Short mmCIF file of C-alpha atoms in Angstrom, two decimals:
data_model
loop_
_atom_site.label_atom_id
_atom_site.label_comp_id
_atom_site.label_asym_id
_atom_site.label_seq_id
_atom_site.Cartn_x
_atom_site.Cartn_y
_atom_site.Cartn_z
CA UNK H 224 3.02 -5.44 29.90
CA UNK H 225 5.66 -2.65 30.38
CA UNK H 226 8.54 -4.91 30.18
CA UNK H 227 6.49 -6.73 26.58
CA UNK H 228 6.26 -3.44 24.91
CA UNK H 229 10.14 -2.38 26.03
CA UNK H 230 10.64 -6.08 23.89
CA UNK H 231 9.16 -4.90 21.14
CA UNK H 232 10.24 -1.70 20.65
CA UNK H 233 13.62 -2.79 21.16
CA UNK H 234 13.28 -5.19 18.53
CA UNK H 235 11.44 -2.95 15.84
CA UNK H 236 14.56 -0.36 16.56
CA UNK H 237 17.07 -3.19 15.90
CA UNK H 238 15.33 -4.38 12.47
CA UNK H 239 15.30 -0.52 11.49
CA UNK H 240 19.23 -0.32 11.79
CA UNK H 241 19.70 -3.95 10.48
CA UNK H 242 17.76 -3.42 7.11
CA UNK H 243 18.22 0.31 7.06
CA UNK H 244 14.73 0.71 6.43
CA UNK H 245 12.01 2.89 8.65
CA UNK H 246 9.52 0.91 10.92
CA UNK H 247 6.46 3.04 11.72
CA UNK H 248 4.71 1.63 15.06
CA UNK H 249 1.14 3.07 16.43
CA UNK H 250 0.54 3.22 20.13
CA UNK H 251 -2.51 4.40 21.97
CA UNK H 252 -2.58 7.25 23.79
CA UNK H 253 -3.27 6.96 27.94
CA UNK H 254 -6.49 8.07 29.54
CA UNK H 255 -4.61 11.28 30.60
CA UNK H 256 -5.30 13.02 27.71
CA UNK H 257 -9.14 12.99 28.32
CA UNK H 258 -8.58 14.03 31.90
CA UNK H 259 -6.75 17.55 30.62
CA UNK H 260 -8.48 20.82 29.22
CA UNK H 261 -6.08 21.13 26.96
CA UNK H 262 -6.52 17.61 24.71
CA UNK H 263 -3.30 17.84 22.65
CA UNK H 264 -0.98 14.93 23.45
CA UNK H 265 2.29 14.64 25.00
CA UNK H 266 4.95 12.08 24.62
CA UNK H 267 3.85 11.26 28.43
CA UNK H 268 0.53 10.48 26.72
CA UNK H 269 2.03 7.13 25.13
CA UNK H 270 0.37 4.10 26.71
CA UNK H 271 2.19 1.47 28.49
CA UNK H 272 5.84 2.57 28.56
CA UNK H 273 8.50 5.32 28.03
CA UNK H 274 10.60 2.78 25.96
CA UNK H 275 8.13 3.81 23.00
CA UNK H 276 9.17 7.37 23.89
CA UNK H 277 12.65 6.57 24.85
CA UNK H 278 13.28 4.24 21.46
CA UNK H 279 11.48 5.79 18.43
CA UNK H 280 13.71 8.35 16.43
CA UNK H 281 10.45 10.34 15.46
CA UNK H 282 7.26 10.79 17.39
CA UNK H 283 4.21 12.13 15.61
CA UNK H 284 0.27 12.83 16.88
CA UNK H 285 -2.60 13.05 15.01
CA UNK H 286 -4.60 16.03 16.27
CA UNK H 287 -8.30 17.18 15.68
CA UNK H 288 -9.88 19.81 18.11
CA UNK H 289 -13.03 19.24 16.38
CA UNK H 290 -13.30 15.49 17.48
CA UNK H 291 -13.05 16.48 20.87
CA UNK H 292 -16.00 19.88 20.91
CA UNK H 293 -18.08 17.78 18.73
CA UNK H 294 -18.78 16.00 21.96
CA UNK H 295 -19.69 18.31 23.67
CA UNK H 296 -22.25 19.97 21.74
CA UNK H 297 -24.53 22.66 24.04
CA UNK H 298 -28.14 22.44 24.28
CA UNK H 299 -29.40 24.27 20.23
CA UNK H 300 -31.11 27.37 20.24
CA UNK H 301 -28.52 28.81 22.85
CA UNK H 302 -25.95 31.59 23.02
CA UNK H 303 -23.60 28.94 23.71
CA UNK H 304 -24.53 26.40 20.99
CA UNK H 305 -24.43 29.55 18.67
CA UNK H 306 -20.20 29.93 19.99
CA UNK H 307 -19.95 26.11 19.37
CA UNK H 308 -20.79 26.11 15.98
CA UNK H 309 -19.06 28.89 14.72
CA UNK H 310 -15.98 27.56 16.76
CA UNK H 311 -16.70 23.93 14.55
CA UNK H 312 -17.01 25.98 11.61
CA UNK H 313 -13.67 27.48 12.17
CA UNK H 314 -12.13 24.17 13.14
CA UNK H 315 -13.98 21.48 11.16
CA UNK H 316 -12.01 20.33 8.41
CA UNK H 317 -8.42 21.13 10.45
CA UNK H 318 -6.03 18.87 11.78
CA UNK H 319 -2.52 19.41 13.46
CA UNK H 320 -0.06 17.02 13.17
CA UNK H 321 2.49 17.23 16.10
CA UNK H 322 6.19 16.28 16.16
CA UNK H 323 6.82 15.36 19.75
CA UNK H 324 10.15 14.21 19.11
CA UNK H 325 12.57 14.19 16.34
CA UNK H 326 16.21 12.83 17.10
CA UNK H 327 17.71 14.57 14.42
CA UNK H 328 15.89 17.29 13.28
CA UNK H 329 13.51 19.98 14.72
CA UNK H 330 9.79 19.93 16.39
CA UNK H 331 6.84 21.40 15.82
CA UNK H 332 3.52 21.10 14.02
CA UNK H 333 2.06 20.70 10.84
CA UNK H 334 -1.07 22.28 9.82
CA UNK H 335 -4.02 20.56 7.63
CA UNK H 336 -7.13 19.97 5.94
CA UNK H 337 -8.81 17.09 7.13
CA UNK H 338 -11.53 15.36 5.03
CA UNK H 339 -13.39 13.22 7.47
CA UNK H 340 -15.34 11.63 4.44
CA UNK H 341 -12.30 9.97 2.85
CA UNK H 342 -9.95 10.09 6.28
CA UNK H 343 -7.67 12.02 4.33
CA UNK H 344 -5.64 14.65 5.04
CA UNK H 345 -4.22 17.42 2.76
CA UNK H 346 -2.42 20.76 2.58
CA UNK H 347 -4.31 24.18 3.69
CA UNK H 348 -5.01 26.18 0.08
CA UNK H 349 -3.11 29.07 0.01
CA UNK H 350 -6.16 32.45 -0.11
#
């Protein structure tokens, strides 16, 4: 499977530079990620092979806190469930996007609104 997905993104990086046009390619992330306290991904996260890693000009995650404490929700009526919801509240409608790697340019992260109703995502209003 390694050696299959080394293939392929061998080949998407060669039509790229032949037809001088992007390719954007989605990859799942490893188990490894749920296994950490700390849930944002690293390019190490990328499933089946460092060629996606090793190949791709750009790499970009998608990344909601609140996906991850909305699962663990404590028991209502609690001190703790009363710290879990105004951590949600604080986090709900955010989502970072992170630039892993960028060949030719800088990385970081983006910052933004997330509305889970329409899977969109927007800039923060200024306040």
């Amino acid at each position: 499977r390694v050696q299959e997905i080394s293939e392929i993104t061998q080949g998407l990086k060669a039509l790229a530079k032949e037809l001088s046009v992007p390719v954007l390619a989605l990859s799942q992330l490893s188990r490894a990620v749920e296994t950490r306290d700390d849930k944002k991904p690293l390019l190490s996260d990328l499933r089946e092979s460092g060629s996606i890693e090793q190949d791709a000009d750009v790499v970009m995650f998608v990344y909601r806190e609140a996906y991850y404490l909305e699962r663990k929700e404590p028991q209502p009526a609690t001190v703790d469930h009363a710290e879990w919801q105004s951590k949600m509240n604080d986090i709900a409608n955010r989502a970072e996007i992170i630039i892993g790697k960028q060949r030719h340019g800088p990385t970081g992260n983006v910052f933004l609104e997330f509305e889970a109703m329409f899977t969109k995502f927007k800039d923060i209003p200024n306040n």
